[in-house]
Amino acid sequence: MTTTPVLEAVDETLETQSRPPLNVIYEWLTTVDHKKIGLMYIVYALIFLVIAGFEAILMRIQLAIPNNHFVSPQVFNQLFTMHGTTMVFFMGMPILFGMGNYLVPLMIGARDMAFPRLNAFSFWISAFAGLLLYFSYIGGSGLYAAGSAPDVGWFAYAPLTSKVFSPGHSTDYWTLAVFLSGVGSIGTALNIVTTILCMRCKGMKMSRMPLLPWLYLVMSGIVFVAVSPLTAAQIMLTLDRYLGAHFFDTQAGGSAILWMHFFWIFGHPEVYVLVLPAFAFANEIIPVFSRKAMFGYPAMVAASVSIGFISLSVWAHHMFTAGLGPAGNTFFVFATMVISVPTGIKIFNWLATIWGGKIIFAVPMMFMIGFLFQFLIAGLTGIMLAAAPFNWQLSASYFVVAHFHYVLVGAIVFSLFGAFYFWYPKVTGRMMSETLGKWHFWLFLIGFHLTFDFMHVPGILGMPRRIYTYEAGRGWDTLNLIVGIGAIFQAAGTIVLVYNMIYSYFKGKEAGHDPWDAWTLEWSVPSPPPSYNFAIEPTVSSRRPLWDLKHPEDPDSDYE
Amino acid sequence: MMTTVTTASRIPIDGPIETPWKLPYRGTVGMACLIIAESAIFIIFVVAYIYYIGKSLSGPTPAQVLELPIFGTICLLSSSIFVHFAVSNLRKDNLRGCTLNLAATVLLGTIFLATTAREWYHLIHDEGLTIKTNLFGTTYYSLVGLHATHVVVGLIMLSLTLGLSLTGHVKEEHSEKLEVLSLYWHFVDAVWVVVFLVVYVLGR
Ligand code: HEM
Ligand SMILES: [Cu+2]
């Protein structure tokens, strides 16, 4: 093989850097390169992370002391609606799609996604959806009295969303934004599936594919069957609001419970859309920092696929208090419990990978250990909630909020942070500061546990969710103060992260193309990768192609 | 960090390569994904339709106003056969046959759309049934309307293809692409079978 294409790659990088700024901006706006689109997703999601985080802080300030009048009840409703909607649709999904966009083609040895223009379209439409959601603030009572930010909750239960209870256009902004983000998500999922099935490099059989693309495949499959129902429900809601249809209009025989079903048919699988990429990062990072091959690769794939299927049949555990009747309750209790089997398999396989490994406690690995531990706890409180009688007691209390934030923050965000530290060198060519990374980790870890460990307790003591203030003397005061302080720690940690990312971009150590001594294909190309990824299209003969290269005396391919 | 020995130029390993290395055509896979996602949307509308059968608080009822759209159904279903012939003709490089079959597909699809339009006109003008009237109106117009929207989209794409093939731009090498389009059209027809059964058979 020749070596010239590599030199060519370096030349091209230099060339981009010396272009005038306007050209560079134009290039980003019109790009169809999967890496640039991935980065744009990540940047836009980080902006929304900061916005939604700010909303969370405002809510915690409001709840820090009893009888507080920092914000009004209306504003509080808007805050939790916007916070939830933003975090799920404009932070979580885009940032994970962004990571997938960047990593999937590189890891399967492809030069781009299967449909690059569709990829750009999906990005721009979901970015537009985010702007639309926040435009509701500007278009609010001030500018043209059209209503204000949405205040119907991220679940938008009927009949709260009917014209009678939600006059003005705030709910329409919500509906349209969610609808458009759904279109974008379906487009990206379609692209990811097609890329994985049709663009793998020579020799990369499905059974040799890294676990990250596998999990993105399952995740995209869930998007088709979970996000589409939400899209359908948004169409119905819009018909109700604009054309006077009666889907969810209880006055004309419509059903509010039907909305709940449609929403949670989306809502529950959605948590797996978010958590499977988090698993995916863990699957790549834990083996590298344990210096061992992933334990039980086929079991991991099987567990992920079965999680995908089971997750579609458990949605009504969000509706135990709506009165499903004993048969319905029993079914959904058992279906929910069944998920713990494949999830348990995953946790054991991660532990078995770490077990006896030569563990390197670099920042990405620290976040992964946090992820493992917190995901375990979240699973346990999930099983508690899945028991219908227990759920009747605690539904719509702060216990539920604590549970799902354990998953969303404790598992997903921790894994995501780990992934940032792991792949940053690949994307920028520079290492992130380890010292700042440790500061970020500890601040965030302490903050997370202060907030969400303590949040379970007022829940058990009877504090309902979605209340804007409470009376003193019920035993909730101190707890809420601690919860609020934890939120500040988390914000501080996030600021350290952002600072670290910017600082390291200019001052970080040169990374070289394979700083972690890793195994998958993305580490075989220069950092940052040239626009066409691979100078020569790779050919692989095992699950760890780079290991084979580095250890010719004992390559994986001999065992296949 | 750690020292490594790899370079980008070394990654094509001269290992044993599985030959032939053939992956599925991305157009087909992409369309299959789209069809799965669209099916999920249709299922939700169908579920809503079935859930609300007989729950309207006021008239008219389906039995009073709906008639079986036999003619339109025959047209639509047979158009699937013609689009299939269009693809197989193109694959055999029979350009004329392809164009003729495409024209037949577009024609039959348009006739179907016209029967739907006539039915809606009748319902709105003579029976006074709109989306606002009752739950039947709500679910009927949204489900049939969603399907009709898909027919319109399909017809636009088919007509564009027909135009291209009339001007001689469609060649044998495009047969895979035309096949992707035909997949979509078959899907639209299959959905109609479900809609027909639910709305006109079960619903009445
Ligand atoms: C894996 C990622 C998970 C995420 C992201 C997640 C997220 C959520 C969210 C957002 C809610 C709030 C619903 C609401 O607004 O009322 C919730 C509630 C619930 N979760 Fe999870 N969850 C996850 C895993 C699990 C697991 C593993 C179980 C059980 C084994 C579980 C069981 C439940 C139950 C039963 C509720 C209903 C609580 C109620 O509404 O009363 N969850 N979860
Ligand atoms: Cu759930």
GROMACS .gro file of N, CA and C in nm, chain A residues 1-3 6 113-115 186 190 193-194 197-205 208 224-225 228-229 231-233 235-236 239-240 243-248 251-255 258 262 265 360 431 513-517 521 523-526 534 536-541 545-546 548-550, chain B residues 1-49 51-52 55-58 130-143 146:
model
  420
    1MET      N    1   0.083  -0.121   0.000
    1MET     CA    2   0.000   0.000   0.000
    1MET      C    3   0.086   0.125   0.000
    2THR      N    4   0.039   0.228  -0.064
    2THR     CA    5   0.117   0.352  -0.070
    2THR      C    6   0.086   0.439   0.052
    3THR      N    7   0.171   0.538   0.075
    3THR     CA    8   0.145   0.626   0.189
    3THR      C    9   0.103   0.765   0.147
    6VAL      N   10  -0.213   0.986   0.284
    6VAL     CA   11  -0.208   1.046   0.416
    6VAL      C   12  -0.158   1.188   0.407
  113MET      N   13  -2.218   0.956   0.548
  113MET     CA   14  -2.345   0.889   0.569
  113MET      C   15  -2.403   0.847   0.433
  114ALA      N   16  -2.507   0.763   0.437
  114ALA     CA   17  -2.564   0.715   0.312
  114ALA      C   18  -2.631   0.827   0.234
  115PHE      N   19  -2.698   0.919   0.303
  115PHE     CA   20  -2.766   1.029   0.234
  115PHE      C   21  -2.719   1.162   0.294
  186ILE      N   22  -3.657   1.131   1.260
  186ILE     CA   23  -3.684   1.016   1.174
  186ILE      C   24  -3.588   1.017   1.055
  190LEU      N   25  -3.324   0.718   0.984
  190LEU     CA   26  -3.324   0.650   0.854
  190LEU      C   27  -3.183   0.649   0.796
  193VAL      N   28  -2.950   0.403   0.996
  193VAL     CA   29  -2.974   0.262   0.962
  193VAL      C   30  -2.916   0.230   0.825
  194THR      N   31  -2.946   0.317   0.728
  194THR     CA   32  -2.899   0.289   0.592
  194THR      C   33  -2.747   0.290   0.587
  197LEU      N   34  -2.621  -0.036   0.738
  197LEU     CA   35  -2.648  -0.157   0.661
  197LEU      C   36  -2.578  -0.156   0.525
  198CYS      N   37  -2.556  -0.038   0.469
  198CYS     CA   38  -2.510  -0.035   0.329
  198CYS      C   39  -2.371   0.020   0.308
  199MET      N   40  -2.306   0.074   0.409
  199MET     CA   41  -2.180   0.145   0.384
  199MET      C   42  -2.061   0.085   0.460
  200ARG      N   43  -2.077  -0.031   0.522
  200ARG     CA   44  -1.965  -0.085   0.599
  200ARG      C   45  -1.848  -0.119   0.507
  201CYS      N   46  -1.726  -0.100   0.560
  201CYS     CA   47  -1.609  -0.126   0.478
  201CYS      C   48  -1.592  -0.276   0.459
  202LYS      N   49  -1.503  -0.311   0.369
  202LYS     CA   50  -1.483  -0.453   0.337
  202LYS      C   51  -1.448  -0.533   0.461
  203GLY      N   52  -1.511  -0.647   0.476
  203GLY     CA   53  -1.477  -0.735   0.586
  203GLY      C   54  -1.552  -0.707   0.715
  204MET      N   55  -1.619  -0.590   0.722
  204MET     CA   56  -1.689  -0.561   0.847
  204MET      C   57  -1.828  -0.624   0.845
  205LYS      N   58  -1.830  -0.752   0.878
  205LYS     CA   59  -1.959  -0.819   0.891
  205LYS      C   60  -2.032  -0.760   1.010
  208ARG      N   61  -1.882  -0.822   1.329
  208ARG     CA   62  -1.754  -0.762   1.361
  208ARG      C   63  -1.766  -0.614   1.387
  224PHE      N   64  -3.810   0.492   1.470
  224PHE     CA   65  -3.917   0.475   1.370
  224PHE      C   66  -4.049   0.443   1.436
  225VAL      N   67  -4.048   0.350   1.530
  225VAL     CA   68  -4.176   0.304   1.582
  225VAL      C   69  -4.220   0.382   1.704
  228SER      N   70  -4.267   0.818   1.543
  228SER     CA   71  -4.378   0.834   1.450
  228SER      C   72  -4.513   0.846   1.520
  229PRO      N   73  -4.542   0.763   1.619
  229PRO     CA   74  -4.669   0.783   1.690
  229PRO      C   75  -4.681   0.923   1.750
  231THR      N   76  -4.546   1.191   1.628
  231THR     CA   77  -4.574   1.278   1.514
  231THR      C   78  -4.723   1.270   1.478
  232ALA      N   79  -4.776   1.147   1.475
  232ALA     CA   80  -4.919   1.131   1.446
  232ALA      C   81  -5.004   1.203   1.550
  233ALA      N   82  -4.966   1.189   1.676
  233ALA     CA   83  -5.044   1.253   1.782
  233ALA      C   84  -5.038   1.405   1.768
  235ILE      N   85  -5.013   1.567   1.488
  235ILE     CA   86  -5.103   1.604   1.379
  235ILE      C   87  -5.246   1.609   1.433
  236MET      N   88  -5.285   1.509   1.510
  236MET     CA   89  -5.421   1.508   1.565
  236MET      C   90  -5.446   1.630   1.653
  239LEU      N   91  -5.499   1.924   1.441
  239LEU     CA   92  -5.633   1.922   1.381
  239LEU      C   93  -5.736   1.966   1.484
  240ASP      N   94  -5.721   1.919   1.606
  240ASP     CA   95  -5.813   1.960   1.712
  240ASP      C   96  -5.811   2.111   1.731
  243LEU      N   97  -5.871   2.294   1.326
  243LEU     CA   98  -5.986   2.266   1.241
  243LEU      C   99  -6.107   2.222   1.323
  244GLY      N  100  -6.094   2.225   1.455
  244GLY     CA  101  -6.208   2.189   1.537
  244GLY      C  102  -6.239   2.040   1.539
  245ALA      N  103  -6.137   1.956   1.515
  245ALA     CA  104  -6.158   1.812   1.530
  245ALA      C  105  -6.173   1.777   1.678
  246HIS      N  106  -6.209   1.651   1.706
  246HIS     CA  107  -6.246   1.617   1.845
  246HIS      C  108  -6.165   1.503   1.904
  247PHE      N  109  -6.044   1.475   1.851
  247PHE     CA  110  -5.971   1.359   1.901
  247PHE      C  111  -5.962   1.357   2.053
  248PHE      N  112  -5.921   1.470   2.109
  248PHE     CA  113  -5.897   1.472   2.253
  248PHE      C  114  -5.993   1.567   2.323
  251GLN      N  115  -6.554   1.689   2.557
  251GLN     CA  116  -6.692   1.738   2.546
  251GLN      C  117  -6.767   1.673   2.430
  252ALA      N  118  -6.692   1.629   2.328
  252ALA     CA  119  -6.757   1.570   2.212
  252ALA      C  120  -6.734   1.419   2.205
  253GLY      N  121  -6.699   1.360   2.318
  253GLY     CA  122  -6.680   1.215   2.321
  253GLY      C  123  -6.536   1.172   2.299
  254GLY      N  124  -6.447   1.268   2.274
  254GLY     CA  125  -6.305   1.234   2.258
  254GLY      C  126  -6.246   1.188   2.391
  255SER      N  127  -6.122   1.136   2.384
  255SER     CA  128  -6.067   1.072   2.504
  255SER      C  129  -5.934   1.134   2.543
  258LEU      N  130  -5.666   0.848   2.557
  258LEU     CA  131  -5.604   0.811   2.430
  258LEU      C  132  -5.477   0.893   2.408
  262PHE      N  133  -5.102   0.750   2.344
  262PHE     CA  134  -5.019   0.791   2.230
  262PHE      C  135  -4.891   0.857   2.278
  265ILE      N  136  -4.664   0.583   2.435
  265ILE     CA  137  -4.612   0.490   2.335
  265ILE      C  138  -4.485   0.548   2.276
  360ILE      N  139  -0.730   0.204   3.392
  360ILE     CA  140  -0.664   0.334   3.386
  360ILE      C  141  -0.767   0.438   3.425
  431MET      N  142  -0.568   1.720   2.333
  431MET     CA  143  -0.620   1.656   2.453
  431MET      C  144  -0.694   1.759   2.538
  513HIS      N  145  -0.293   1.068   1.641
  513HIS     CA  146  -0.418   1.008   1.595
  513HIS      C  147  -0.474   0.903   1.688
  514ASP      N  148  -0.394   0.853   1.785
  514ASP     CA  149  -0.446   0.745   1.869
  514ASP      C  150  -0.402   0.761   2.014
  515PRO      N  151  -0.446   0.867   2.081
  515PRO     CA  152  -0.392   0.895   2.214
  515PRO      C  153  -0.425   0.791   2.320
  516TRP      N  154  -0.535   0.718   2.304
  516TRP     CA  155  -0.575   0.625   2.412
  516TRP      C  156  -0.529   0.483   2.383
  517ASP      N  157  -0.455   0.464   2.276
  517ASP     CA  158  -0.414   0.329   2.239
  517ASP      C  159  -0.538   0.240   2.223
  521LEU      N  160  -1.176   0.181   1.429
  521LEU     CA  161  -1.122   0.243   1.308
  521LEU      C  162  -1.103   0.393   1.317
  523TRP      N  163  -0.968   0.568   1.522
  523TRP     CA  164  -0.836   0.604   1.573
  523TRP      C  165  -0.726   0.577   1.471
  524SER      N  166  -0.762   0.528   1.354
  524SER     CA  167  -0.660   0.500   1.253
  524SER      C  168  -0.638   0.618   1.160
  525VAL      N  169  -0.726   0.719   1.167
  525VAL     CA  170  -0.712   0.833   1.077
  525VAL      C  171  -0.656   0.952   1.155
  526PRO      N  172  -0.602   1.053   1.086
  526PRO     CA  173  -0.547   1.168   1.158
  526PRO      C  174  -0.653   1.238   1.242
  534PHE      N  175  -1.113   0.843   0.517
  534PHE     CA  176  -1.011   0.740   0.497
  534PHE      C  177  -0.938   0.764   0.365
  536ILE      N  178  -0.744   0.556   0.218
  536ILE     CA  179  -0.772   0.434   0.142
  536ILE      C  180  -0.885   0.366   0.217
  537GLU      N  181  -0.980   0.313   0.144
  537GLU     CA  182  -1.090   0.249   0.217
  537GLU      C  183  -1.037   0.129   0.292
  538PRO      N  184  -1.066   0.122   0.422
  538PRO     CA  185  -1.007   0.015   0.502
  538PRO      C  186  -1.071  -0.122   0.475
  539THR      N  187  -0.998  -0.221   0.516
  539THR     CA  188  -1.048  -0.358   0.513
  539THR      C  189  -1.021  -0.416   0.650
  540VAL      N  190  -1.118  -0.480   0.711
  540VAL     CA  191  -1.092  -0.533   0.845
  540VAL      C  192  -1.116  -0.682   0.848
  541SER      N  193  -1.051  -0.747   0.943
  541SER     CA  194  -1.072  -0.891   0.954
  541SER      C  195  -1.101  -0.934   1.097
  545PRO      N  196  -0.961  -0.400   1.476
  545PRO     CA  197  -0.863  -0.391   1.368
  545PRO      C  198  -0.732  -0.326   1.410
  546LEU      N  199  -0.739  -0.226   1.499
  546LEU     CA  200  -0.614  -0.159   1.537
  546LEU      C  201  -0.530  -0.244   1.630
  548ASP      N  202  -0.504  -0.560   1.599
  548ASP     CA  203  -0.434  -0.651   1.508
  548ASP      C  204  -0.307  -0.587   1.454
  549LEU      N  205  -0.318  -0.455   1.424
  549LEU     CA  206  -0.202  -0.386   1.368
  549LEU      C  207  -0.093  -0.369   1.472
  550LYS      N  208  -0.136  -0.336   1.595
  550LYS     CA  209  -0.037  -0.306   1.697
  550LYS      C  210   0.024  -0.433   1.754
  561MET      N  211   0.110   1.081   2.496
  561MET     CA  212   0.048   0.963   2.562
  561MET      C  213   0.126   0.837   2.524
  562MET      N  214   0.049   0.733   2.499
  562MET     CA  215   0.116   0.605   2.473
  562MET      C  216   0.170   0.602   2.331
  563THR      N  217   0.275   0.530   2.314
  563THR     CA  218   0.333   0.522   2.180
  563THR      C  219   0.257   0.418   2.098
  564THR      N  220   0.239   0.451   1.974
  564THR     CA  221   0.166   0.358   1.889
  564THR      C  222   0.242   0.338   1.760
  565VAL      N  223   0.205   0.234   1.694
  565VAL     CA  224   0.277   0.202   1.572
  565VAL      C  225   0.191   0.218   1.448
  566THR      N  226   0.063   0.250   1.468
  566THR     CA  227  -0.025   0.251   1.351
  566THR      C  228  -0.011   0.380   1.274
  567THR      N  229  -0.036   0.373   1.148
  567THR     CA  230  -0.054   0.492   1.067
  567THR      C  231  -0.171   0.469   0.977
  568ALA      N  232  -0.228   0.579   0.931
  568ALA     CA  233  -0.348   0.566   0.850
  568ALA      C  234  -0.322   0.481   0.727
  569SER      N  235  -0.202   0.492   0.677
  569SER     CA  236  -0.176   0.422   0.552
  569SER      C  237  -0.173   0.272   0.571
  570ARG      N  238  -0.160   0.229   0.694
  570ARG     CA  239  -0.147   0.085   0.713
  570ARG      C  240  -0.279   0.014   0.735
  571ILE      N  241  -0.386   0.091   0.750
  571ILE     CA  242  -0.511   0.026   0.792
  571ILE      C  243  -0.567  -0.073   0.691
  572PRO      N  244  -0.554  -0.054   0.561
  572PRO     CA  245  -0.605  -0.162   0.476
  572PRO      C  246  -0.520  -0.285   0.497
  573ILE      N  247  -0.571  -0.373   0.577
  573ILE     CA  248  -0.494  -0.493   0.608
  573ILE      C  249  -0.513  -0.591   0.493
  574ASP      N  250  -0.405  -0.655   0.455
  574ASP     CA  251  -0.420  -0.751   0.348
  574ASP      C  252  -0.465  -0.885   0.404
  575GLY      N  253  -0.568  -0.880   0.483
  575GLY     CA  254  -0.620  -1.003   0.540
  575GLY      C  255  -0.705  -1.074   0.437
  576PRO      N  256  -0.756  -1.189   0.474
  576PRO     CA  257  -0.844  -1.260   0.381
  576PRO      C  258  -0.972  -1.180   0.365
  577ILE      N  259  -1.003  -1.140   0.244
  577ILE     CA  260  -1.122  -1.059   0.220
  577ILE      C  261  -1.236  -1.149   0.175
  578GLU      N  262  -1.348  -1.134   0.243
  578GLU     CA  263  -1.464  -1.212   0.201
  578GLU      C  264  -1.509  -1.163   0.065
  579THR      N  265  -1.507  -1.246  -0.032
  579THR     CA  266  -1.554  -1.204  -0.164
  579THR      C  267  -1.677  -1.284  -0.202
  580PRO      N  268  -1.771  -1.227  -0.272
  580PRO     CA  269  -1.776  -1.085  -0.304
  580PRO      C  270  -1.835  -1.007  -0.186
  581TRP      N  271  -1.787  -0.884  -0.166
  581TRP     CA  272  -1.836  -0.802  -0.056
  581TRP      C  273  -1.954  -0.720  -0.106
  582LYS      N  274  -2.074  -0.769  -0.082
  582LYS     CA  275  -2.192  -0.703  -0.140
  582LYS      C  276  -2.283  -0.656  -0.027
  583LEU      N  277  -2.317  -0.528  -0.031
  583LEU     CA  278  -2.408  -0.473   0.069
  583LEU      C  279  -2.537  -0.433   0.000
  584PRO      N  280  -2.648  -0.426   0.075
  584PRO     CA  281  -2.776  -0.390   0.011
  584PRO      C  282  -2.774  -0.250  -0.050
  585TYR      N  283  -2.862  -0.228  -0.147
  585TYR     CA  284  -2.873  -0.096  -0.211
  585TYR      C  285  -2.935   0.002  -0.113
  586ARG      N  286  -2.873   0.120  -0.101
  586ARG     CA  287  -2.918   0.209   0.008
  586ARG      C  288  -3.055   0.268  -0.018
  587GLY      N  289  -3.091   0.285  -0.146
  587GLY     CA  290  -3.225   0.336  -0.173
  587GLY      C  291  -3.332   0.244  -0.116
  588THR      N  292  -3.314   0.115  -0.137
  588THR     CA  293  -3.413   0.020  -0.088
  588THR      C  294  -3.420   0.021   0.064
  589VAL      N  295  -3.302   0.020   0.128
  589VAL     CA  296  -3.301   0.019   0.274
  589VAL      C  297  -3.365   0.147   0.327
  590GLY      N  298  -3.328   0.261   0.267
  590GLY     CA  299  -3.386   0.387   0.312
  590GLY      C  300  -3.537   0.387   0.299
  591MET      N  301  -3.587   0.337   0.185
  591MET     CA  302  -3.731   0.334   0.165
  591MET      C  303  -3.797   0.239   0.265
  592ALA      N  304  -3.732   0.127   0.292
  592ALA     CA  305  -3.788   0.034   0.391
  592ALA      C  306  -3.802   0.103   0.526
  593CYS      N  307  -3.701   0.180   0.564
  593CYS     CA  308  -3.707   0.252   0.692
  593CYS      C  309  -3.823   0.351   0.690
  594LEU      N  310  -3.834   0.424   0.579
  594LEU     CA  311  -3.942   0.522   0.569
  594LEU      C  312  -4.077   0.453   0.582
  595ILE      N  313  -4.088   0.337   0.519
  595ILE     CA  314  -4.216   0.266   0.523
  595ILE      C  315  -4.248   0.220   0.666
  596ILE      N  316  -4.146   0.176   0.738
  596ILE     CA  317  -4.171   0.136   0.878
  596ILE      C  318  -4.223   0.257   0.957
  597ALA      N  319  -4.153   0.371   0.941
  597ALA     CA  320  -4.193   0.490   1.017
  597ALA      C  321  -4.334   0.533   0.978
  598GLU      N  322  -4.364   0.531   0.848
  598GLU     CA  323  -4.496   0.573   0.802
  598GLU      C  324  -4.604   0.477   0.851
  599SER      N  325  -4.570   0.348   0.851
  599SER     CA  326  -4.668   0.251   0.899
  599SER      C  327  -4.705   0.282   1.043
  600ALA      N  328  -4.605   0.320   1.123
  600ALA     CA  329  -4.635   0.350   1.262
  600ALA      C  330  -4.732   0.468   1.270
  601ILE      N  331  -4.712   0.567   1.184
  601ILE     CA  332  -4.804   0.682   1.185
  601ILE      C  333  -4.944   0.635   1.150
  602PHE      N  334  -4.954   0.554   1.043
  602PHE     CA  335  -5.087   0.507   1.002
  602PHE      C  336  -5.152   0.423   1.112
  603ILE      N  337  -5.072   0.340   1.178
  603ILE     CA  338  -5.130   0.256   1.283
  603ILE      C  339  -5.196   0.342   1.389
  604ILE      N  340  -5.132   0.452   1.426
  604ILE     CA  341  -5.189   0.537   1.529
  604ILE      C  342  -5.323   0.594   1.482
  605PHE      N  343  -5.330   0.637   1.356
  605PHE     CA  344  -5.457   0.690   1.305
  605PHE      C  345  -5.563   0.581   1.296
  606VAL      N  346  -5.521   0.461   1.257
  606VAL     CA  347  -5.617   0.351   1.248
  606VAL      C  348  -5.669   0.315   1.388
  607VAL      N  349  -5.577   0.312   1.484
  607VAL     CA  350  -5.618   0.281   1.622
  607VAL      C  351  -5.720   0.384   1.669
  608ALA      N  352  -5.691   0.512   1.642
  608ALA     CA  353  -5.786   0.615   1.684
  608ALA      C  354  -5.920   0.593   1.616
  609TYR      N  355  -5.917   0.557   1.487
  609TYR     CA  356  -6.043   0.535   1.415
  609TYR      C  357  -6.124   0.423   1.480
  611TYR      N  358  -6.092   0.297   1.777
  611TYR     CA  359  -6.129   0.330   1.914
  611TYR      C  360  -6.256   0.414   1.919
  612TYR      N  361  -6.274   0.501   1.819
  612TYR     CA  362  -6.388   0.593   1.823
  612TYR      C  363  -6.507   0.545   1.742
  615LYS      N  364  -6.866   0.599   1.882
  615LYS     CA  365  -6.862   0.683   2.001
  615LYS      C  366  -6.908   0.826   1.972
  616SER      N  367  -6.948   0.855   1.847
  616SER     CA  368  -6.993   0.991   1.817
  616SER      C  369  -7.118   1.024   1.896
  617LEU      N  370  -7.126   1.148   1.946
  617LEU     CA  371  -7.243   1.186   2.025
  617LEU      C  372  -7.358   1.231   1.936
  618SER      N  373  -7.329   1.260   1.807
  618SER     CA  374  -7.435   1.304   1.717
  618SER      C  375  -7.411   1.243   1.579
  690THR      N  376  -6.846   1.734   0.827
  690THR     CA  377  -6.711   1.789   0.819
  690THR      C  378  -6.629   1.732   0.934
  691ILE      N  379  -6.504   1.774   0.940
  691ILE     CA  380  -6.416   1.723   1.045
  691ILE      C  381  -6.467   1.767   1.183
  692LYS      N  382  -6.545   1.876   1.185
  692LYS     CA  383  -6.596   1.930   1.311
  692LYS      C  384  -6.720   1.859   1.360
  693THR      N  385  -6.794   1.795   1.266
  693THR     CA  386  -6.929   1.750   1.299
  693THR      C  387  -6.933   1.656   1.418
  694ASN      N  388  -6.857   1.549   1.410
  694ASN     CA  389  -6.856   1.454   1.522
  694ASN      C  390  -6.727   1.372   1.515
  695LEU      N  391  -6.717   1.274   1.603
  695LEU     CA  392  -6.595   1.194   1.606
  695LEU      C  393  -6.575   1.116   1.477
  696PHE      N  394  -6.686   1.073   1.416
  696PHE     CA  395  -6.676   1.003   1.288
  696PHE      C  396  -6.611   1.093   1.185
  697GLY      N  397  -6.661   1.217   1.176
  697GLY     CA  398  -6.602   1.312   1.081
  697GLY      C  399  -6.454   1.334   1.110
  698THR      N  400  -6.423   1.354   1.237
  698THR     CA  401  -6.284   1.377   1.277
  698THR      C  402  -6.193   1.264   1.231
  699THR      N  403  -6.231   1.141   1.264
  699THR     CA  404  -6.141   1.030   1.236
  699THR      C  405  -6.144   0.994   1.088
  700TYR      N  406  -6.264   1.007   1.025
  700TYR     CA  407  -6.274   0.973   0.883
  700TYR      C  408  -6.185   1.064   0.799
  701TYR      N  409  -6.203   1.195   0.815
  701TYR     CA  410  -6.127   1.286   0.729
  701TYR      C  411  -5.978   1.278   0.757
  702SER      N  412  -5.942   1.256   0.881
  702SER     CA  413  -5.798   1.254   0.908
  702SER      C  414  -5.734   1.127   0.853
  703LEU      N  415  -5.799   1.012   0.870
  703LEU     CA  416  -5.737   0.888   0.820
  703LEU      C  417  -5.737   0.884   0.667
  706LEU      N  418  -5.506   1.150   0.535
  706LEU     CA  419  -5.365   1.115   0.546
  706LEU      C  420  -5.325   1.024   0.431
   0.00000   0.00000   0.00000
